[in-house]
Amino acid sequence: MFSIKYLGHSAFLVTNQNTRIIIDPFFLKPMKDFQKLAIDYVLLSHGHGDHVGSGIEIAKACDARMIAPLELATFCNKKGCKVHAMQIGGGYDFPFGRVKLTIAHHGSGYDLGGESFAYMGNPCGFLITIEGKTLYHAGDTGLFLDMKLIGEKNSIDAALLPIGDNFTMGIDDAVDAIEFLKPKLAIPMHYNTFDFIEANPQEFKDKAEARGFKVTIMQIGETIEI
Ligand code: NI
Ligand code: MN
């Protein structure tokens, strides 16, 4: 059993008795005392600023290990982070449980400022299995048919799905994603944070529930048990 706390946008804190994992830690309100978060692992799905967020600072302040696609992990390593590089389709058994990288249809460049933009490899999603429960964080992605395969090969307890449209799936595609993934619970993310991704999570919930699926809209700061 583990808890997930919604930190806004696509950021979640996943914790059990032993381990504290933060995924795509982009915070709307600037945060300072990262050490207090006591993070053990930082998972980054891709190189965009609204996902890398404060990840490098957190990893350094907490002496946490960063788990990310190889190019992004290498970049973070050069910035002084402990890293564990992976690639799509690969899984690894960490002390806390297993992480497997899934495909995500998206970009991953990191804006270095000025005219520089760094290549960060492929974007990904994460399948995280802790004590027999599986969480799927889709990252930023459009709908893809291989979600059916992910759903067939994994019993997903909770799926974190982007619904904001424009850069990722919108509501209707995200409902189709639930159909493919068959999670026990779906949770919307990546909406209403900034322009172009306005979406009504209640519409997502209503449309999914009309098709027999369960959705929980998490408030920022809310924690649920999986
Ligand atoms: Ni992105
Ligand atoms: Mn994004």
Short mmCIF file of C-alpha atoms and ligand atoms in Angstrom, two decimals:
data_model
loop_
_atom_site.label_atom_id
_atom_site.label_comp_id
_atom_site.label_asym_id
_atom_site.label_seq_id
_atom_site.Cartn_x
_atom_site.Cartn_y
_atom_site.Cartn_z
CA MET A 1 0.00 0.00 0.00
CA PHE A 2 1.17 3.51 -0.68
CA SER A 3 -0.17 7.07 -0.67
CA ILE A 4 -0.23 9.57 -3.47
CA LYS A 5 -0.42 13.28 -2.86
CA TYR A 6 -1.32 15.66 -5.70
CA LEU A 7 1.05 18.61 -5.88
CA GLY A 8 -0.61 20.27 -8.90
CA HIS A 9 -0.13 20.00 -12.69
CA SER A 10 1.53 16.56 -13.21
CA ALA A 11 3.37 16.48 -9.90
CA PHE A 12 2.69 13.74 -7.38
CA LEU A 13 4.35 12.58 -4.18
CA VAL A 14 4.25 8.80 -3.75
CA THR A 15 5.09 7.51 -0.29
CA ASN A 16 5.04 4.41 1.85
CA GLN A 17 6.72 3.69 5.19
CA ASN A 18 10.18 3.49 3.66
CA THR A 19 10.33 5.61 0.56
CA ARG A 20 9.37 9.04 -0.72
CA ILE A 21 9.15 9.44 -4.50
CA ILE A 22 8.31 12.66 -6.31
CA ILE A 23 7.19 12.67 -9.95
CA ASP A 24 7.51 15.68 -12.30
CA PRO A 25 7.94 18.19 -9.44
CA PHE A 26 6.83 21.45 -11.01
CA PHE A 27 5.42 23.80 -8.40
CA LEU A 28 3.25 26.80 -9.15
CA LYS A 29 4.30 28.53 -5.94
CA PRO A 30 8.07 28.78 -5.62
CA MET A 31 9.30 26.49 -2.86
CA LYS A 32 12.62 26.83 -1.08
CA ASP A 33 13.37 24.31 1.64
CA PHE A 34 13.58 21.27 -0.64
CA GLN A 35 15.52 19.30 1.96
CA LYS A 36 12.37 19.16 4.09
CA LEU A 37 10.67 17.09 1.40
CA ALA A 38 13.08 14.25 2.30
CA ILE A 39 12.75 12.75 -1.15
CA ASP A 40 14.50 9.46 -1.99
CA TYR A 41 13.75 9.33 -5.73
CA VAL A 42 12.83 11.98 -8.30
CA LEU A 43 11.13 10.68 -11.44
CA LEU A 44 11.15 12.93 -14.51
CA SER A 45 9.02 11.96 -17.51
CA HIS A 46 10.61 14.41 -19.98
CA GLY A 47 12.66 17.55 -20.33
CA HIS A 48 9.96 20.23 -20.47
CA GLY A 49 10.15 22.87 -17.78
CA ASP A 50 6.69 22.09 -16.39
CA HIS A 51 7.92 18.55 -15.57
CA VAL A 52 11.61 18.93 -14.70
CA GLY A 53 10.40 21.79 -12.50
CA SER A 54 12.45 21.82 -9.30
CA GLY A 55 13.63 18.24 -9.83
CA ILE A 56 17.34 19.00 -10.07
CA GLU A 57 17.27 21.19 -6.93
CA ILE A 58 15.24 18.58 -5.02
CA ALA A 59 17.53 15.71 -6.03
CA LYS A 60 20.57 17.68 -4.88
CA ALA A 61 19.05 19.02 -1.65
CA CYS A 62 17.73 15.59 -0.61
CA ASP A 63 20.61 13.55 -2.04
CA ALA A 64 17.88 11.70 -3.92
CA ARG A 65 18.39 9.56 -6.97
CA MET A 66 16.80 10.75 -10.17
CA ILE A 67 15.13 8.22 -12.47
CA ALA A 68 14.63 9.47 -16.02
CA PRO A 69 15.18 8.63 -19.71
CA LEU A 70 18.92 8.37 -20.36
CA GLU A 71 19.52 11.69 -22.10
CA LEU A 72 17.61 13.64 -19.45
CA ALA A 73 19.28 11.63 -16.67
CA THR A 74 22.70 12.38 -18.16
CA PHE A 75 21.89 16.08 -18.29
CA CYS A 76 20.84 16.01 -14.62
CA ASN A 77 23.95 14.05 -13.72
CA LYS A 78 26.08 16.78 -15.30
CA LYS A 79 24.18 19.23 -13.07
CA GLY A 80 25.31 17.25 -10.02
CA CYS A 81 22.43 14.79 -9.44
CA LYS A 82 22.70 11.10 -8.62
CA VAL A 83 20.83 9.42 -11.44
CA HIS A 84 19.52 6.10 -12.67
CA ALA A 85 19.10 6.23 -16.45
CA MET A 86 16.48 4.08 -18.16
CA GLN A 87 14.81 3.79 -21.55
CA ILE A 88 11.33 3.00 -22.80
CA GLY A 89 10.32 -0.63 -22.38
CA GLY A 90 12.90 -1.19 -19.68
CA GLY A 91 12.04 -1.90 -16.06
CA TYR A 92 14.25 -2.04 -12.99
CA ASP A 93 13.75 -3.37 -9.47
CA PHE A 94 14.61 -0.61 -7.05
CA PRO A 95 14.65 -1.20 -3.27
CA PHE A 96 11.13 0.28 -3.03
CA GLY A 97 9.64 -1.56 -6.02
CA ARG A 98 9.71 -1.70 -9.80
CA VAL A 99 9.71 1.15 -12.30
CA LYS A 100 9.10 0.57 -16.00
CA LEU A 101 9.21 3.25 -18.66
CA THR A 102 6.36 3.39 -21.16
CA ILE A 103 6.06 5.26 -24.43
CA ALA A 104 4.63 8.76 -24.51
CA HIS A 105 3.84 10.64 -27.70
CA HIS A 106 5.25 14.07 -26.97
CA GLY A 107 8.48 16.11 -27.10
CA SER A 108 11.26 16.37 -24.55
CA GLY A 109 13.61 19.29 -25.33
CA TYR A 110 14.87 21.35 -22.40
CA ASP A 111 15.00 25.10 -22.75
CA LEU A 112 18.48 26.25 -21.74
CA GLY A 113 17.55 29.89 -22.22
CA GLY A 114 18.71 32.22 -24.96
CA GLU A 115 18.78 30.37 -28.25
CA SER A 116 19.77 27.02 -26.74
CA PHE A 117 17.49 24.06 -26.55
CA ALA A 118 18.87 20.72 -25.39
CA TYR A 119 17.90 17.30 -26.71
CA MET A 120 16.54 15.17 -23.87
CA GLY A 121 15.74 11.92 -25.66
CA ASN A 122 12.28 10.43 -25.66
CA PRO A 123 9.52 11.44 -23.27
CA CYS A 124 8.07 8.61 -21.19
CA GLY A 125 5.41 7.49 -18.79
CA PHE A 126 6.00 5.40 -15.66
CA LEU A 127 4.60 2.16 -14.37
CA ILE A 128 5.48 2.07 -10.69
CA THR A 129 4.79 -1.12 -8.75
CA ILE A 130 5.14 -1.02 -4.97
CA GLU A 131 4.07 -3.93 -2.76
CA GLY A 132 1.90 -5.41 -5.50
CA LYS A 133 0.04 -2.19 -6.37
CA THR A 134 0.66 -0.47 -9.68
CA LEU A 135 0.49 3.23 -10.45
CA TYR A 136 0.67 4.48 -14.04
CA HIS A 137 1.79 8.08 -14.60
CA ALA A 138 1.25 8.70 -18.31
CA GLY A 139 3.57 11.72 -18.50
CA ASP A 140 2.61 14.11 -21.29
CA THR A 141 1.15 12.11 -24.14
CA GLY A 142 -1.50 11.82 -26.75
CA LEU A 143 -3.69 8.76 -26.81
CA PHE A 144 -1.95 5.67 -28.18
CA LEU A 145 -3.25 2.20 -28.95
CA ASP A 146 -0.42 0.52 -27.03
CA MET A 147 -2.23 1.62 -23.87
CA LYS A 148 -4.28 -1.50 -24.55
CA LEU A 149 -1.11 -3.57 -24.22
CA ILE A 150 -0.15 -1.72 -21.03
CA GLY A 151 -3.63 -2.49 -19.68
CA GLU A 152 -3.45 -6.15 -20.68
CA LYS A 153 -0.01 -6.74 -19.21
CA ASN A 154 -0.51 -4.81 -15.98
CA SER A 155 -3.22 -4.65 -13.38
CA ILE A 156 -3.25 -0.89 -12.86
CA ASP A 157 -4.62 0.32 -9.56
CA ALA A 158 -4.46 4.02 -10.42
CA ALA A 159 -3.79 5.84 -13.70
CA LEU A 160 -2.71 9.49 -13.72
CA LEU A 161 -3.82 10.86 -17.08
CA PRO A 162 -3.39 14.27 -18.71
CA ILE A 163 -6.69 15.83 -19.81
CA GLY A 164 -5.71 19.41 -20.72
CA ASP A 165 -5.66 18.95 -24.51
CA ASN A 166 -3.43 21.01 -26.84
CA PHE A 167 -0.12 19.51 -25.59
CA THR A 168 -1.57 16.14 -24.51
CA MET A 169 -4.76 14.11 -24.60
CA GLY A 170 -7.95 16.04 -24.09
CA ILE A 171 -10.92 14.77 -22.12
CA ASP A 172 -12.44 12.46 -24.75
CA ASP A 173 -9.12 10.80 -25.60
CA ALA A 174 -8.33 10.45 -21.90
CA VAL A 175 -11.64 8.61 -21.41
CA ASP A 176 -10.63 6.29 -24.26
CA ALA A 177 -7.28 5.84 -22.48
CA ILE A 178 -9.16 4.53 -19.43
CA GLU A 179 -10.97 2.09 -21.71
CA PHE A 180 -7.58 0.82 -22.95
CA LEU A 181 -5.78 0.79 -19.60
CA LYS A 182 -8.61 -0.55 -17.43
CA PRO A 183 -7.30 1.00 -14.20
CA LYS A 184 -9.31 0.58 -11.01
CA LEU A 185 -9.14 4.35 -10.65
CA ALA A 186 -8.24 7.23 -12.98
CA ILE A 187 -7.03 10.64 -11.80
CA PRO A 188 -6.84 13.67 -14.12
CA MET A 189 -3.74 15.85 -14.31
CA HIS A 190 -2.10 18.46 -16.57
CA TYR A 191 -5.08 20.82 -16.84
CA ASN A 192 -5.90 24.45 -15.89
CA THR A 193 -2.28 25.22 -14.98
CA PHE A 194 -1.70 27.69 -17.79
CA ASP A 195 -3.17 28.90 -21.09
CA PHE A 196 -4.28 26.38 -23.71
CA ILE A 197 -4.90 23.54 -21.23
CA GLU A 198 -8.16 24.63 -19.66
CA ALA A 199 -10.33 21.58 -19.02
CA ASN A 200 -13.17 20.72 -16.67
CA PRO A 201 -12.18 17.65 -14.65
CA GLN A 202 -15.83 17.10 -13.73
CA GLU A 203 -16.63 16.64 -17.44
CA PHE A 204 -13.87 14.01 -17.59
CA LYS A 205 -15.29 12.30 -14.50
CA ASP A 206 -18.87 12.37 -15.82
CA LYS A 207 -17.91 11.01 -19.24
CA ALA A 208 -15.77 8.26 -17.71
CA GLU A 209 -18.38 7.28 -15.16
CA ALA A 210 -21.04 7.13 -17.88
CA ARG A 211 -18.89 4.36 -19.37
CA GLY A 212 -18.54 2.57 -16.03
CA PHE A 213 -15.11 3.81 -14.96
CA LYS A 214 -14.08 5.31 -11.65
CA VAL A 215 -12.47 8.76 -11.51
CA THR A 216 -11.23 10.74 -8.53
CA ILE A 217 -10.51 14.43 -9.03
CA MET A 218 -7.71 15.19 -6.61
CA GLN A 219 -7.46 18.66 -5.11
CA ILE A 220 -3.98 20.14 -4.90
CA GLY A 221 -2.55 19.00 -1.57
CA GLU A 222 -4.96 16.07 -1.27
CA THR A 223 -3.65 12.60 -0.41
CA ILE A 224 -5.27 9.24 -1.20
CA GLU A 225 -4.30 5.67 -0.39
CA ILE A 226 -3.77 3.22 -3.24
NI NI B 1 5.59 18.39 -21.95
MN MN B 2 3.61 19.40 -19.81
#
